[in-house]
CSV table of N, CA and C in Angstrom, one decimal:
chain,number,residue,atom,x,y,z
P,1,UNK,N,-13.3,12.3,-54.2
P,1,UNK,CA,-13.4,11.2,-53.3
P,1,UNK,C,-13.4,9.9,-54.1
P,2,UNK,N,-12.5,8.9,-53.6
P,2,UNK,CA,-12.5,7.6,-54.2
P,2,UNK,C,-13.5,6.7,-53.7
P,3,UNK,N,-13.7,5.5,-54.3
P,3,UNK,CA,-14.7,4.6,-53.9
P,3,UNK,C,-14.4,4.1,-52.5
P,4,UNK,N,-13.1,3.9,-52.1
P,4,UNK,CA,-12.8,3.4,-50.8
P,4,UNK,C,-13.2,4.4,-49.8
P,5,UNK,N,-13.0,5.7,-50.0
P,5,UNK,CA,-13.5,6.7,-49.1
P,5,UNK,C,-15.0,6.8,-49.0
P,6,UNK,N,-15.7,6.6,-50.1
P,6,UNK,CA,-17.1,6.6,-50.1
P,6,UNK,C,-17.7,5.5,-49.2
P,7,UNK,N,-17.2,4.3,-49.4
P,7,UNK,CA,-17.8,3.2,-48.6
P,7,UNK,C,-17.3,3.1,-47.2
P,8,UNK,N,-16.2,3.8,-46.9
P,8,UNK,CA,-15.8,3.9,-45.5
P,8,UNK,C,-16.6,4.8,-44.6
P,9,UNK,N,-17.4,5.7,-45.3
P,9,UNK,CA,-18.2,6.6,-44.5
P,9,UNK,C,-19.4,5.8,-44.0
P,10,UNK,N,-19.6,5.9,-42.7
P,10,UNK,CA,-20.7,5.1,-42.0
P,10,UNK,C,-22.1,5.3,-42.7
P,11,UNK,N,-22.5,6.5,-43.0
P,11,UNK,CA,-23.8,6.7,-43.5
P,11,UNK,C,-23.9,6.0,-44.9
P,12,UNK,N,-22.9,6.0,-45.7
P,12,UNK,CA,-22.9,5.3,-47.0
P,12,UNK,C,-22.9,3.8,-46.8
P,13,UNK,N,-22.1,3.3,-45.9
P,13,UNK,CA,-22.0,1.9,-45.6
P,13,UNK,C,-23.4,1.4,-45.1
P,14,UNK,N,-24.0,2.1,-44.2
P,14,UNK,CA,-25.3,1.6,-43.7
P,14,UNK,C,-26.4,1.6,-44.8
P,15,UNK,N,-26.4,2.6,-45.7
P,15,UNK,CA,-27.4,2.5,-46.8
P,15,UNK,C,-27.1,1.4,-47.8
P,16,UNK,N,-25.8,1.1,-48.0
P,16,UNK,CA,-25.4,0.0,-48.9
P,16,UNK,C,-25.8,-1.3,-48.3
P,17,UNK,N,-25.6,-1.5,-47.1
P,17,UNK,CA,-25.9,-2.8,-46.4
P,17,UNK,C,-27.4,-3.0,-46.5
P,18,UNK,N,-28.2,-2.0,-46.2
P,18,UNK,CA,-29.7,-2.1,-46.2
P,18,UNK,C,-30.1,-2.4,-47.7
P,19,UNK,N,-29.6,-1.8,-48.7
P,19,UNK,CA,-29.9,-2.0,-50.0
P,19,UNK,C,-29.5,-3.5,-50.4
P,20,UNK,N,-28.4,-3.9,-50.0
P,20,UNK,CA,-27.9,-5.2,-50.3
P,20,UNK,C,-28.7,-6.3,-49.7
P,21,UNK,N,-29.2,-6.1,-48.5
P,21,UNK,CA,-30.1,-7.1,-47.9
P,21,UNK,C,-31.4,-7.2,-48.6
P,22,UNK,N,-31.9,-6.1,-49.1
P,22,UNK,CA,-33.2,-6.0,-49.8
P,22,UNK,C,-33.0,-6.7,-51.2
P,23,UNK,N,-31.9,-6.7,-51.8
P,23,UNK,CA,-31.7,-7.2,-53.1
P,23,UNK,C,-30.7,-8.4,-53.2
P,24,UNK,N,-30.6,-9.1,-52.1
P,24,UNK,CA,-29.6,-10.2,-52.0
P,24,UNK,C,-29.9,-11.3,-53.0
P,25,UNK,N,-31.1,-11.5,-53.4
P,25,UNK,CA,-31.4,-12.5,-54.4
P,25,UNK,C,-30.8,-12.2,-55.8
P,26,UNK,N,-30.7,-11.0,-56.1
P,26,UNK,CA,-30.1,-10.5,-57.4
P,26,UNK,C,-28.7,-10.0,-57.3
P,27,UNK,N,-28.3,-9.6,-56.2
P,27,UNK,CA,-27.0,-8.9,-56.1
P,27,UNK,C,-26.1,-9.7,-55.1
P,28,UNK,N,-24.8,-9.4,-55.2
P,28,UNK,CA,-23.8,-10.1,-54.4
P,28,UNK,C,-22.7,-9.2,-54.0
P,29,UNK,N,-22.3,-9.3,-52.8
P,29,UNK,CA,-21.0,-8.6,-52.3
P,29,UNK,C,-20.3,-9.7,-51.5
P,30,UNK,N,-19.4,-10.3,-52.0
P,30,UNK,CA,-18.7,-11.4,-51.3
P,30,UNK,C,-17.9,-11.0,-50.1
P,31,UNK,N,-17.7,-9.7,-49.9
P,31,UNK,CA,-17.1,-9.1,-48.7
P,31,UNK,C,-18.1,-9.2,-47.5
P,32,UNK,N,-19.3,-9.4,-47.8
P,32,UNK,CA,-20.4,-9.3,-46.8
P,32,UNK,C,-20.8,-10.8,-46.4
P,33,UNK,N,-19.9,-11.5,-45.8
P,33,UNK,CA,-20.1,-12.9,-45.4
P,33,UNK,C,-21.2,-13.0,-44.4
P,34,UNK,N,-21.6,-12.0,-43.7
P,34,UNK,CA,-22.7,-12.0,-42.8
P,34,UNK,C,-24.0,-12.1,-43.5
P,35,UNK,N,-24.1,-11.7,-44.8
P,35,UNK,CA,-25.3,-11.7,-45.6
P,35,UNK,C,-25.4,-12.9,-46.5
P,36,UNK,N,-24.3,-13.5,-46.9
P,36,UNK,CA,-24.3,-14.6,-47.9
P,36,UNK,C,-23.6,-15.8,-47.3
P,37,UNK,N,-24.0,-17.0,-47.9
P,37,UNK,CA,-23.4,-18.2,-47.5
P,37,UNK,C,-21.9,-18.2,-47.8
P,38,UNK,N,-21.1,-18.7,-46.9
P,38,UNK,CA,-19.6,-18.7,-47.1
P,38,UNK,C,-19.1,-19.3,-48.4
P,39,UNK,N,-19.8,-20.4,-48.8
P,39,UNK,CA,-19.4,-21.1,-50.0
P,39,UNK,C,-19.6,-20.2,-51.2
P,40,UNK,N,-20.7,-19.5,-51.2
P,40,UNK,CA,-21.0,-18.5,-52.3
P,40,UNK,C,-20.0,-17.4,-52.3
P,41,UNK,N,-19.7,-16.8,-51.2
P,41,UNK,CA,-18.7,-15.8,-51.1
P,41,UNK,C,-17.4,-16.2,-51.6
P,42,UNK,N,-16.9,-17.4,-51.1
P,42,UNK,CA,-15.6,-17.9,-51.5
P,42,UNK,C,-15.5,-18.1,-53.0
P,43,UNK,N,-16.6,-18.7,-53.6
P,43,UNK,CA,-16.7,-18.9,-55.1
P,43,UNK,C,-16.4,-17.6,-55.8
P,44,UNK,N,-17.0,-16.5,-55.4
P,44,UNK,CA,-16.9,-15.3,-56.1
P,44,UNK,C,-15.5,-14.6,-55.8
P,45,UNK,N,-15.1,-14.7,-54.6
P,45,UNK,CA,-13.8,-14.1,-54.2
P,45,UNK,C,-12.6,-14.8,-54.9
P,46,UNK,N,-12.7,-16.2,-55.1
P,46,UNK,CA,-11.7,-16.9,-55.7
P,46,UNK,C,-11.4,-16.5,-57.1
P,47,UNK,N,-12.4,-16.0,-57.8
P,47,UNK,CA,-12.1,-15.6,-59.2
P,47,UNK,C,-11.2,-14.3,-59.2
P,48,UNK,N,-11.5,-13.4,-58.3
P,48,UNK,CA,-10.7,-12.2,-58.3
P,48,UNK,C,-9.3,-12.5,-57.7
P,49,UNK,N,-9.2,-13.4,-56.8
P,49,UNK,CA,-7.8,-13.8,-56.3
P,49,UNK,C,-7.0,-14.5,-57.4
P,50,UNK,N,-7.7,-15.3,-58.3
P,50,UNK,CA,-7.0,-15.9,-59.4
P,50,UNK,C,-6.5,-14.8,-60.4
P,51,UNK,N,-7.4,-13.9,-60.7
P,51,UNK,CA,-7.0,-12.9,-61.7
P,51,UNK,C,-5.9,-12.0,-61.1
P,52,UNK,N,-5.9,-11.7,-59.8
P,52,UNK,CA,-4.9,-10.8,-59.2
P,52,UNK,C,-3.5,-11.3,-59.4
P,53,UNK,N,-3.3,-12.6,-59.5
P,53,UNK,CA,-2.0,-13.2,-59.7
P,53,UNK,C,-1.3,-12.7,-61.0
P,54,UNK,N,-2.1,-12.3,-61.9
P,54,UNK,CA,-1.6,-11.9,-63.2
P,54,UNK,C,-1.5,-10.4,-63.4
P,55,UNK,N,-1.9,-9.6,-62.4
P,55,UNK,CA,-1.9,-8.2,-62.5
P,55,UNK,C,-0.6,-7.6,-61.9
P,56,UNK,N,0.1,-6.7,-62.6
P,56,UNK,CA,1.3,-6.1,-62.2
P,56,UNK,C,1.1,-4.6,-61.9
P,57,UNK,N,1.9,-4.0,-61.1
P,57,UNK,CA,1.8,-2.6,-60.8
P,57,UNK,C,1.8,-1.8,-62.2
P,58,UNK,N,0.9,-0.9,-62.2
P,58,UNK,CA,0.7,0.0,-63.4
P,58,UNK,C,-0.2,-0.6,-64.5
P,59,UNK,N,-0.7,-1.8,-64.3
P,59,UNK,CA,-1.6,-2.4,-65.3
P,59,UNK,C,-2.9,-1.7,-65.2
P,60,UNK,N,-3.6,-1.8,-66.3
P,60,UNK,CA,-5.0,-1.3,-66.4
P,60,UNK,C,-5.9,-2.5,-66.4
P,61,UNK,N,-6.9,-2.5,-65.6
P,61,UNK,CA,-7.8,-3.6,-65.4
P,61,UNK,C,-9.3,-3.2,-65.7
P,62,UNK,N,-10.0,-4.0,-66.5
P,62,UNK,CA,-11.4,-3.7,-66.7
P,62,UNK,C,-12.2,-4.9,-66.1
P,63,UNK,N,-13.1,-4.6,-65.2
P,63,UNK,CA,-14.0,-5.5,-64.6
P,63,UNK,C,-15.3,-5.4,-65.2
P,64,UNK,N,-15.6,-6.3,-66.2
P,64,UNK,CA,-16.8,-6.3,-66.9
P,64,UNK,C,-17.9,-7.1,-66.2
P,65,UNK,N,-19.1,-6.5,-66.2
P,65,UNK,CA,-20.2,-7.1,-65.4
P,65,UNK,C,-19.9,-7.1,-63.9
P,66,UNK,N,-19.4,-5.9,-63.4
P,66,UNK,CA,-18.9,-5.8,-62.1
P,66,UNK,C,-19.9,-5.8,-61.0
P,67,UNK,N,-21.2,-5.7,-61.3
P,67,UNK,CA,-22.2,-5.7,-60.3
P,67,UNK,C,-22.1,-4.6,-59.3
P,68,UNK,N,-22.1,-5.0,-58.0
P,68,UNK,CA,-21.9,-4.0,-57.0
P,68,UNK,C,-20.5,-3.4,-56.9
P,69,UNK,N,-19.6,-4.0,-57.6
P,69,UNK,CA,-18.2,-3.5,-57.6
P,69,UNK,C,-17.3,-4.1,-56.5
P,70,UNK,N,-17.7,-5.1,-55.8
P,70,UNK,CA,-16.9,-5.7,-54.7
P,70,UNK,C,-15.6,-6.2,-55.3
P,71,UNK,N,-15.6,-6.8,-56.5
P,71,UNK,CA,-14.4,-7.4,-57.0
P,71,UNK,C,-13.3,-6.3,-57.4
P,72,UNK,N,-13.8,-5.2,-58.0
P,72,UNK,CA,-12.9,-4.1,-58.4
P,72,UNK,C,-12.4,-3.5,-57.1
P,73,UNK,N,-13.3,-3.3,-56.1
P,73,UNK,CA,-12.9,-2.8,-54.8
P,73,UNK,C,-11.8,-3.6,-54.2
P,74,UNK,N,-11.9,-4.9,-54.2
P,74,UNK,CA,-10.9,-5.7,-53.6
P,74,UNK,C,-9.6,-5.7,-54.3
P,75,UNK,N,-9.7,-5.7,-55.6
P,75,UNK,CA,-8.4,-5.7,-56.4
P,75,UNK,C,-7.7,-4.3,-56.2
P,76,UNK,N,-8.4,-3.3,-56.2
P,76,UNK,CA,-7.8,-1.9,-56.0
P,76,UNK,C,-7.3,-1.8,-54.6
P,77,UNK,N,-8.0,-2.3,-53.6
P,77,UNK,CA,-7.6,-2.2,-52.2
P,77,UNK,C,-6.3,-3.0,-52.0
P,78,UNK,N,-6.2,-4.2,-52.7
P,78,UNK,CA,-5.0,-5.0,-52.5
P,78,UNK,C,-3.8,-4.6,-53.4
P,79,UNK,N,-4.1,-3.8,-54.4
P,79,UNK,CA,-3.0,-3.4,-55.3
P,79,UNK,C,-3.3,-1.9,-55.7
P,80,UNK,N,-2.9,-1.0,-54.9
P,80,UNK,CA,-3.2,0.4,-55.2
P,80,UNK,C,-2.5,1.0,-56.4
P,81,UNK,N,-1.5,0.2,-56.9
P,81,UNK,CA,-0.7,0.7,-58.1
P,81,UNK,C,-1.3,0.3,-59.4
P,82,UNK,N,-2.6,-0.2,-59.4
P,82,UNK,CA,-3.3,-0.5,-60.7
P,82,UNK,C,-4.4,0.5,-60.9
P,83,UNK,N,-4.7,0.6,-62.2
P,83,UNK,CA,-5.9,1.4,-62.6
P,83,UNK,C,-7.0,0.4,-62.9
P,84,UNK,N,-8.1,0.5,-62.3
P,84,UNK,CA,-9.2,-0.4,-62.5
P,84,UNK,C,-10.5,0.3,-62.7
P,85,UNK,N,-11.2,-0.2,-63.7
P,85,UNK,CA,-12.6,0.3,-64.0
P,85,UNK,C,-13.6,-0.8,-64.0
P,86,UNK,N,-14.7,-0.6,-63.3
P,86,UNK,CA,-15.7,-1.6,-63.3
P,86,UNK,C,-16.9,-1.1,-64.1
P,87,UNK,N,-17.4,-1.9,-65.0
P,87,UNK,CA,-18.6,-1.5,-65.8
P,87,UNK,C,-19.7,-2.5,-65.6
P,88,UNK,N,-20.9,-2.0,-65.6
P,88,UNK,CA,-22.1,-2.8,-65.3
P,88,UNK,C,-23.3,-2.3,-66.2
P,89,UNK,N,-23.9,-3.1,-66.9
P,89,UNK,CA,-25.1,-2.7,-67.7
P,89,UNK,C,-26.3,-2.4,-66.9
P,90,UNK,N,-26.5,-3.1,-65.8
P,90,UNK,CA,-27.7,-2.9,-65.0
P,90,UNK,C,-27.5,-1.8,-64.0
P,91,UNK,N,-28.1,-0.7,-64.2
P,91,UNK,CA,-28.0,0.5,-63.3
P,91,UNK,C,-28.4,0.2,-61.9
P,92,UNK,N,-29.3,-0.8,-61.7
P,92,UNK,CA,-29.7,-1.1,-60.3
P,92,UNK,C,-28.6,-1.8,-59.5
P,93,UNK,N,-27.6,-2.3,-60.2
P,93,UNK,CA,-26.5,-3.0,-59.5
P,93,UNK,C,-25.5,-2.0,-59.0
P,94,UNK,N,-25.4,-0.9,-59.6
P,94,UNK,CA,-24.4,0.1,-59.3
P,94,UNK,C,-24.8,1.0,-58.2
C-alpha cells in the first residue's frame, strides 16, 4: 500500500485530521486549509511548487525535515514518475 492509498482510506484520514488538530501548534499540513490560515498554507506550498519546477521524470527526491509529509505527498501526487523519500527526525511528526 502506498501513502496515497493509506491517506485516501476514510478511517486513516479521520485519525490524521484529529491528530493534526490536536498538534496544530507544532505540526503543519498545508493541504488542510480548513485547519490553518491561508497565508501560512500558501507559504509552505510555494516552496514545494518552486522545487517542483526543477524535478524531471525519473529523478530521485529527498525531502529532509518532511514533518507530516504533505510536501512529499504533493510532489509525488503531481509527478508520479519520480522517486521521493521524506525523512523526519521527530517521530511524533510522522
